[in-house]
């Protein structure tokens, strides 16, 4: 029996260590892919018609608000040096339903259904394919909880300080990570994440971006580059589509799912 307990303890330790390695990448990936600009708290009217003569900064913020007002599909890639993450996600903000698949960098899938997150990755090395995490048990500053917090995060859009209309629905400009942090909710923990990104950036006050807005005033593309002090350029590229189409996210089979252990919750 002692041997069995030891082996079980080793398996749990291996899984916790694997999750420790996966969480930072997963959190960054999900945050970039799903909540780049949700809840920007712009002063403009997000319901204004697409032909609004709003200044470019306000137009971009309104466009992101429109894009995330209903169901949407988002494809994203995040590159840092020779490392890259690719993701495809679909979400329904109203019902708090999210599904993301991709490589981060190993194949992974994450689903959010209300306050339950389900994660599948070879890095988890569990006895069952899926791990269930109750987000309500996580601290407000939890990096994983931040990634799924669709309402509280503002992302880089909250820090846009300048923008120019380049024609054809395309805009270029710069964002200030410090201002993005100020615009973020202090309760979500995203503010801390943006502040950390600002510390890594060579010039956090001038992050170049390019955005595209469609004829209906929705943001369909966003790309930006953060030049860092230690890992080179962090390049993020996102594409949004399938606005208003039905999104269905299902709970993984019960016989393929196991709950996160008490030990796992200690660091999530």
mmCIF file of C-alpha atoms in Angstrom:
data_model
loop_
_atom_site.group_PDB
_atom_site.id
_atom_site.type_symbol
_atom_site.label_atom_id
_atom_site.label_comp_id
_atom_site.label_asym_id
_atom_site.label_seq_id
_atom_site.Cartn_x
_atom_site.Cartn_y
_atom_site.Cartn_z
ATOM 1 C CA UNK A 1 0.000 0.000 0.000
ATOM 2 C CA UNK A 2 2.863 2.332 0.779
ATOM 3 C CA UNK A 3 4.225 1.842 -2.738
ATOM 4 C CA UNK A 4 0.837 2.566 -4.265
ATOM 5 C CA UNK A 5 0.494 5.797 -2.318
ATOM 6 C CA UNK A 6 3.982 6.823 -3.330
ATOM 7 C CA UNK A 7 3.244 6.197 -6.978
ATOM 8 C CA UNK A 8 -0.021 8.056 -6.716
ATOM 9 C CA UNK A 9 1.746 10.949 -5.062
ATOM 10 C CA UNK A 10 4.352 10.951 -7.819
ATOM 11 C CA UNK A 11 1.625 11.072 -10.454
ATOM 12 C CA UNK A 12 -0.032 13.997 -8.707
ATOM 13 C CA UNK A 13 3.288 15.807 -8.387
ATOM 14 C CA UNK A 14 4.052 15.253 -12.065
ATOM 15 C CA UNK A 15 0.636 16.565 -13.043
ATOM 16 C CA UNK A 16 0.943 19.651 -10.863
ATOM 17 C CA UNK A 17 4.388 20.364 -12.318
ATOM 18 C CA UNK A 18 2.997 19.918 -15.840
ATOM 19 C CA UNK A 19 0.137 22.283 -15.113
ATOM 20 C CA UNK A 20 2.605 24.820 -13.753
ATOM 21 C CA UNK A 21 4.368 24.781 -17.118
ATOM 22 C CA UNK A 22 1.127 24.944 -19.099
ATOM 23 C CA UNK A 23 -0.750 27.666 -17.205
ATOM 24 C CA UNK A 24 1.444 30.677 -18.163
ATOM 25 C CA UNK A 25 1.268 29.839 -21.864
ATOM 26 C CA UNK A 26 -2.406 28.953 -21.717
ATOM 27 C CA UNK A 27 -3.246 32.140 -19.845
ATOM 28 C CA UNK A 28 -1.368 34.375 -22.250
ATOM 29 C CA UNK A 29 -2.843 32.588 -25.228
ATOM 30 C CA UNK A 30 -6.428 32.725 -24.043
ATOM 31 C CA UNK A 31 -6.145 36.324 -22.939
ATOM 32 C CA UNK A 32 -4.748 37.352 -26.289
ATOM 33 C CA UNK A 33 -7.206 35.305 -28.285
ATOM 34 C CA UNK A 34 -10.414 35.971 -26.420
ATOM 35 C CA UNK A 35 -10.305 39.243 -24.550
ATOM 36 C CA UNK A 36 -8.067 41.584 -26.473
ATOM 37 C CA UNK A 37 -10.563 44.384 -26.059
ATOM 38 C CA UNK A 38 -13.662 43.253 -24.211
ATOM 39 C CA UNK A 39 -15.256 45.926 -22.038
ATOM 40 C CA UNK A 40 -13.160 48.829 -23.232
ATOM 41 C CA UNK A 41 -15.262 51.324 -21.279
ATOM 42 C CA UNK A 42 -14.915 53.810 -24.105
ATOM 43 C CA UNK A 43 -16.646 57.115 -23.668
ATOM 44 C CA UNK A 44 -18.303 56.803 -27.060
ATOM 45 C CA UNK A 45 -21.635 55.123 -27.710
ATOM 46 C CA UNK A 46 -20.930 51.534 -28.730
ATOM 47 C CA UNK A 47 -24.358 51.390 -30.344
ATOM 48 C CA UNK A 48 -23.621 54.337 -32.644
ATOM 49 C CA UNK A 49 -24.142 53.622 -36.364
ATOM 50 C CA UNK A 50 -21.199 52.319 -38.386
ATOM 51 C CA UNK A 51 -21.122 55.586 -40.334
ATOM 52 C CA UNK A 52 -20.303 57.524 -37.149
ATOM 53 C CA UNK A 53 -17.797 60.348 -37.563
ATOM 54 C CA UNK A 54 -16.095 59.445 -34.295
ATOM 55 C CA UNK A 55 -12.375 60.093 -34.074
ATOM 56 C CA UNK A 56 -10.194 57.065 -34.957
ATOM 57 C CA UNK A 57 -9.412 56.135 -31.323
ATOM 58 C CA UNK A 58 -13.082 56.091 -30.368
ATOM 59 C CA UNK A 59 -13.987 54.327 -33.620
ATOM 60 C CA UNK A 60 -11.592 51.462 -32.826
ATOM 61 C CA UNK A 61 -12.899 51.071 -29.289
ATOM 62 C CA UNK A 62 -16.482 51.103 -30.507
ATOM 63 C CA UNK A 63 -15.581 48.548 -33.188
ATOM 64 C CA UNK A 64 -14.198 46.136 -30.602
ATOM 65 C CA UNK A 65 -17.299 46.592 -28.459
ATOM 66 C CA UNK A 66 -19.470 45.720 -31.466
ATOM 67 C CA UNK A 67 -17.373 42.680 -32.344
ATOM 68 C CA UNK A 68 -17.754 41.214 -28.875
ATOM 69 C CA UNK A 69 -21.377 42.203 -28.341
ATOM 70 C CA UNK A 70 -22.563 38.869 -29.739
ATOM 71 C CA UNK A 71 -21.147 35.490 -30.659
ATOM 72 C CA UNK A 72 -17.862 35.549 -32.554
ATOM 73 C CA UNK A 73 -15.078 33.318 -33.838
ATOM 74 C CA UNK A 74 -11.514 34.444 -33.327
ATOM 75 C CA UNK A 75 -8.272 33.072 -34.764
ATOM 76 C CA UNK A 76 -5.003 34.195 -33.236
ATOM 77 C CA UNK A 77 -1.273 33.675 -33.419
ATOM 78 C CA UNK A 78 1.274 34.844 -30.876
ATOM 79 C CA UNK A 79 4.981 34.696 -31.723
ATOM 80 C CA UNK A 80 7.998 35.335 -29.511
ATOM 81 C CA UNK A 81 11.341 34.632 -31.144
ATOM 82 C CA UNK A 82 11.268 31.061 -32.433
ATOM 83 C CA UNK A 83 8.269 30.137 -30.268
ATOM 84 C CA UNK A 84 4.709 30.460 -31.524
ATOM 85 C CA UNK A 85 1.160 29.829 -30.363
ATOM 86 C CA UNK A 86 -1.800 29.382 -32.708
ATOM 87 C CA UNK A 87 -5.382 29.305 -31.527
ATOM 88 C CA UNK A 88 -8.924 29.269 -32.813
ATOM 89 C CA UNK A 89 -11.728 30.196 -30.460
ATOM 90 C CA UNK A 90 -15.448 30.766 -30.499
ATOM 91 C CA UNK A 91 -17.415 32.449 -27.756
ATOM 92 C CA UNK A 92 -20.822 33.576 -26.612
ATOM 93 C CA UNK A 93 -20.310 36.403 -24.080
ATOM 94 C CA UNK A 94 -23.968 36.409 -23.015
ATOM 95 C CA UNK A 95 -23.918 32.792 -21.849
ATOM 96 C CA UNK A 96 -20.232 32.752 -20.828
ATOM 97 C CA UNK A 97 -19.459 29.945 -23.238
ATOM 98 C CA UNK A 98 -15.986 29.689 -24.781
ATOM 99 C CA UNK A 99 -14.154 26.990 -26.705
ATOM 100 C CA UNK A 100 -10.519 27.283 -27.784
ATOM 101 C CA UNK A 101 -8.353 24.798 -29.678
ATOM 102 C CA UNK A 102 -4.820 25.119 -30.906
ATOM 103 C CA UNK A 103 -1.149 24.669 -30.152
ATOM 104 C CA UNK A 104 0.291 26.397 -27.083
ATOM 105 C CA UNK A 105 2.807 25.099 -28.171
ATOM 106 C CA UNK A 106 1.537 21.495 -27.734
ATOM 107 C CA UNK A 107 -2.024 20.624 -28.846
ATOM 108 C CA UNK A 108 -4.590 21.810 -26.320
ATOM 109 C CA UNK A 109 -8.289 22.526 -25.927
ATOM 110 C CA UNK A 110 -10.076 24.636 -23.341
ATOM 111 C CA UNK A 111 -13.790 25.069 -22.764
ATOM 112 C CA UNK A 112 -15.605 27.466 -20.482
ATOM 113 C CA UNK A 113 -19.224 26.855 -19.512
ATOM 114 C CA UNK A 114 -20.356 29.404 -16.936
ATOM 115 C CA UNK A 115 -17.904 29.029 -13.999
ATOM 116 C CA UNK A 116 -16.504 25.649 -15.038
ATOM 117 C CA UNK A 117 -13.341 25.432 -17.127
ATOM 118 C CA UNK A 118 -12.308 22.209 -18.846
ATOM 119 C CA UNK A 119 -8.749 21.802 -20.106
ATOM 120 C CA UNK A 120 -7.199 19.037 -22.192
ATOM 121 C CA UNK A 121 -3.493 18.880 -22.964
ATOM 122 C CA UNK A 122 -0.783 16.247 -23.116
ATOM 123 C CA UNK A 123 1.144 18.378 -20.614
ATOM 124 C CA UNK A 124 -1.373 17.537 -17.909
ATOM 125 C CA UNK A 125 -0.424 13.848 -17.957
ATOM 126 C CA UNK A 126 -3.588 12.931 -16.039
ATOM 127 C CA UNK A 127 -5.445 9.641 -15.784
ATOM 128 C CA UNK A 128 -8.291 11.166 -17.823
ATOM 129 C CA UNK A 129 -8.098 13.486 -20.847
ATOM 130 C CA UNK A 130 -9.954 16.438 -19.326
ATOM 131 C CA UNK A 131 -9.408 18.365 -16.106
ATOM 132 C CA UNK A 132 -12.288 20.367 -14.648
ATOM 133 C CA UNK A 133 -11.557 23.589 -12.765
ATOM 134 C CA UNK A 134 -14.141 25.505 -10.755
ATOM 135 C CA UNK A 135 -13.242 29.148 -11.476
ATOM 136 C CA UNK A 136 -15.207 30.327 -8.442
ATOM 137 C CA UNK A 137 -12.573 28.626 -6.259
ATOM 138 C CA UNK A 138 -9.710 30.628 -7.782
ATOM 139 C CA UNK A 139 -8.332 33.861 -6.392
ATOM 140 C CA UNK A 140 -9.309 37.047 -8.271
ATOM 141 C CA UNK A 141 -5.664 37.454 -9.307
ATOM 142 C CA UNK A 142 -5.376 33.914 -10.687
ATOM 143 C CA UNK A 143 -3.830 34.027 -14.169
ATOM 144 C CA UNK A 144 -6.155 31.263 -15.356
ATOM 145 C CA UNK A 145 -9.236 33.024 -14.020
ATOM 146 C CA UNK A 146 -8.148 36.241 -15.731
ATOM 147 C CA UNK A 147 -7.946 34.439 -19.043
ATOM 148 C CA UNK A 148 -11.606 33.422 -18.910
ATOM 149 C CA UNK A 149 -12.920 36.691 -17.435
ATOM 150 C CA UNK A 150 -14.678 38.047 -20.522
ATOM 151 C CA UNK A 151 -16.323 41.030 -18.846
ATOM 152 C CA UNK A 152 -13.519 42.476 -16.740
ATOM 153 C CA UNK A 153 -10.635 42.638 -19.152
ATOM 154 C CA UNK A 154 -9.784 45.461 -21.512
ATOM 155 C CA UNK A 155 -6.601 44.317 -23.186
ATOM 156 C CA UNK A 156 -4.548 46.558 -25.450
ATOM 157 C CA UNK A 157 -7.604 48.349 -26.883
ATOM 158 C CA UNK A 158 -8.145 50.065 -23.542
ATOM 159 C CA UNK A 159 -4.735 51.675 -23.944
ATOM 160 C CA UNK A 160 -5.015 53.017 -27.501
ATOM 161 C CA UNK A 161 -3.676 56.589 -27.402
ATOM 162 C CA UNK A 162 -3.346 57.451 -31.080
ATOM 163 C CA UNK A 163 -4.827 56.207 -34.330
ATOM 164 C CA UNK A 164 -4.963 57.246 -37.951
ATOM 165 C CA UNK A 165 -7.491 56.304 -40.613
ATOM 166 C CA UNK A 166 -5.445 54.614 -43.355
ATOM 167 C CA UNK A 167 -8.450 54.126 -45.617
ATOM 168 C CA UNK A 168 -10.454 51.068 -46.567
ATOM 169 C CA UNK A 169 -11.432 50.427 -42.959
ATOM 170 C CA UNK A 170 -7.796 50.112 -41.868
ATOM 171 C CA UNK A 171 -6.330 52.009 -38.904
ATOM 172 C CA UNK A 172 -2.801 52.303 -37.570
ATOM 173 C CA UNK A 173 -1.662 53.748 -34.276
ATOM 174 C CA UNK A 174 -0.076 53.130 -30.897
ATOM 175 C CA UNK A 175 -1.215 51.882 -27.509
ATOM 176 C CA UNK A 176 0.122 52.579 -24.022
ATOM 177 C CA UNK A 177 0.286 49.466 -21.817
ATOM 178 C CA UNK A 178 0.247 51.637 -18.699
ATOM 179 C CA UNK A 179 -2.983 53.313 -19.774
ATOM 180 C CA UNK A 180 -4.405 49.911 -20.735
ATOM 181 C CA UNK A 181 -3.661 48.747 -17.194
ATOM 182 C CA UNK A 182 -5.394 51.805 -15.758
ATOM 183 C CA UNK A 183 -8.463 51.072 -17.895
ATOM 184 C CA UNK A 184 -8.562 47.442 -16.772
ATOM 185 C CA UNK A 185 -10.687 46.341 -13.845
ATOM 186 C CA UNK A 186 -8.698 46.239 -10.614
ATOM 187 C CA UNK A 187 -10.766 43.239 -9.501
ATOM 188 C CA UNK A 188 -9.940 40.978 -12.436
ATOM 189 C CA UNK A 189 -6.192 40.800 -12.068
ATOM 190 C CA UNK A 190 -5.712 41.806 -15.709
ATOM 191 C CA UNK A 191 -4.322 45.129 -14.517
ATOM 192 C CA UNK A 192 -1.442 43.306 -12.872
ATOM 193 C CA UNK A 193 -0.803 41.322 -16.040
ATOM 194 C CA UNK A 194 -0.679 44.449 -18.187
ATOM 195 C CA UNK A 195 1.642 46.128 -15.705
ATOM 196 C CA UNK A 196 3.949 43.115 -15.923
ATOM 197 C CA UNK A 197 3.910 43.329 -19.727
ATOM 198 C CA UNK A 198 4.738 47.023 -19.496
ATOM 199 C CA UNK A 199 7.822 46.224 -17.405
ATOM 200 C CA UNK A 200 9.047 43.805 -20.071
ATOM 201 C CA UNK A 201 8.488 46.203 -22.973
ATOM 202 C CA UNK A 202 11.265 48.451 -24.218
ATOM 203 C CA UNK A 203 8.787 51.292 -24.670
ATOM 204 C CA UNK A 204 5.432 50.456 -23.064
ATOM 205 C CA UNK A 205 3.981 53.833 -24.056
ATOM 206 C CA UNK A 206 4.168 53.254 -27.800
ATOM 207 C CA UNK A 207 3.038 49.768 -28.836
ATOM 208 C CA UNK A 208 2.341 49.868 -32.609
ATOM 209 C CA UNK A 209 -0.857 48.253 -33.853
ATOM 210 C CA UNK A 210 -2.947 47.877 -36.975
ATOM 211 C CA UNK A 211 -6.703 47.312 -36.938
ATOM 212 C CA UNK A 212 -9.365 46.681 -39.583
ATOM 213 C CA UNK A 213 -13.035 47.631 -39.238
ATOM 214 C CA UNK A 214 -15.755 46.261 -41.532
ATOM 215 C CA UNK A 215 -18.698 48.085 -43.091
ATOM 216 C CA UNK A 216 -20.842 47.283 -40.043
ATOM 217 C CA UNK A 217 -18.374 48.964 -37.712
ATOM 218 C CA UNK A 218 -16.964 45.746 -36.225
ATOM 219 C CA UNK A 219 -13.304 45.044 -35.627
ATOM 220 C CA UNK A 220 -12.289 42.138 -37.861
ATOM 221 C CA UNK A 221 -8.503 42.197 -37.463
ATOM 222 C CA UNK A 222 -5.968 43.420 -34.908
ATOM 223 C CA UNK A 223 -2.206 43.004 -34.852
ATOM 224 C CA UNK A 224 0.395 44.539 -32.574
ATOM 225 C CA UNK A 225 4.036 44.103 -31.637
ATOM 226 C CA UNK A 226 5.603 44.467 -28.210
ATOM 227 C CA UNK A 227 9.369 44.864 -28.391
ATOM 228 C CA UNK A 228 10.658 43.341 -25.156
ATOM 229 C CA UNK A 229 13.935 43.723 -23.293
ATOM 230 C CA UNK A 230 14.669 40.009 -23.056
ATOM 231 C CA UNK A 231 12.730 37.808 -25.516
ATOM 232 C CA UNK A 232 12.681 39.904 -28.666
ATOM 233 C CA UNK A 233 9.449 40.947 -30.337
ATOM 234 C CA UNK A 234 6.145 39.561 -29.090
ATOM 235 C CA UNK A 235 3.867 39.652 -32.139
ATOM 236 C CA UNK A 236 0.125 39.091 -31.832
ATOM 237 C CA UNK A 237 -2.224 38.771 -34.801
ATOM 238 C CA UNK A 238 -5.990 38.228 -34.508
ATOM 239 C CA UNK A 239 -8.858 37.773 -36.942
ATOM 240 C CA UNK A 240 -12.554 37.883 -35.993
ATOM 241 C CA UNK A 241 -15.448 36.495 -38.027
ATOM 242 C CA UNK A 242 -18.784 34.624 -37.938
ATOM 243 C CA UNK A 243 -20.464 37.400 -35.968
ATOM 244 C CA UNK A 244 -23.838 36.393 -34.555
ATOM 245 C CA UNK A 245 -23.581 32.750 -35.600
ATOM 246 C CA UNK A 246 -24.708 30.119 -33.110
ATOM 247 C CA UNK A 247 -22.051 28.922 -30.681
ATOM 248 C CA UNK A 248 -22.482 25.591 -28.919
ATOM 249 C CA UNK A 249 -19.985 24.511 -26.263
ATOM 250 C CA UNK A 250 -20.578 21.130 -24.655
ATOM 251 C CA UNK A 251 -19.365 19.620 -21.401
ATOM 252 C CA UNK A 252 -16.801 16.825 -22.008
ATOM 253 C CA UNK A 253 -17.998 13.277 -21.212
ATOM 254 C CA UNK A 254 -18.067 12.600 -17.468
ATOM 255 C CA UNK A 255 -16.029 9.403 -17.861
ATOM 256 C CA UNK A 256 -13.255 11.431 -19.528
ATOM 257 C CA UNK A 257 -13.152 14.190 -16.914
ATOM 258 C CA UNK A 258 -11.577 14.467 -13.479
ATOM 259 C CA UNK A 259 -11.716 17.444 -11.097
ATOM 260 C CA UNK A 260 -8.616 19.456 -10.285
ATOM 261 C CA UNK A 261 -7.051 18.331 -7.032
ATOM 262 C CA UNK A 262 -6.829 20.467 -3.893
ATOM 263 C CA UNK A 263 -3.087 20.653 -4.546
ATOM 264 C CA UNK A 264 -3.733 22.030 -8.031
ATOM 265 C CA UNK A 265 -5.954 24.816 -6.696
ATOM 266 C CA UNK A 266 -3.127 26.040 -4.496
ATOM 267 C CA UNK A 267 -1.284 27.552 -7.457
ATOM 268 C CA UNK A 268 -3.950 28.027 -10.149
#
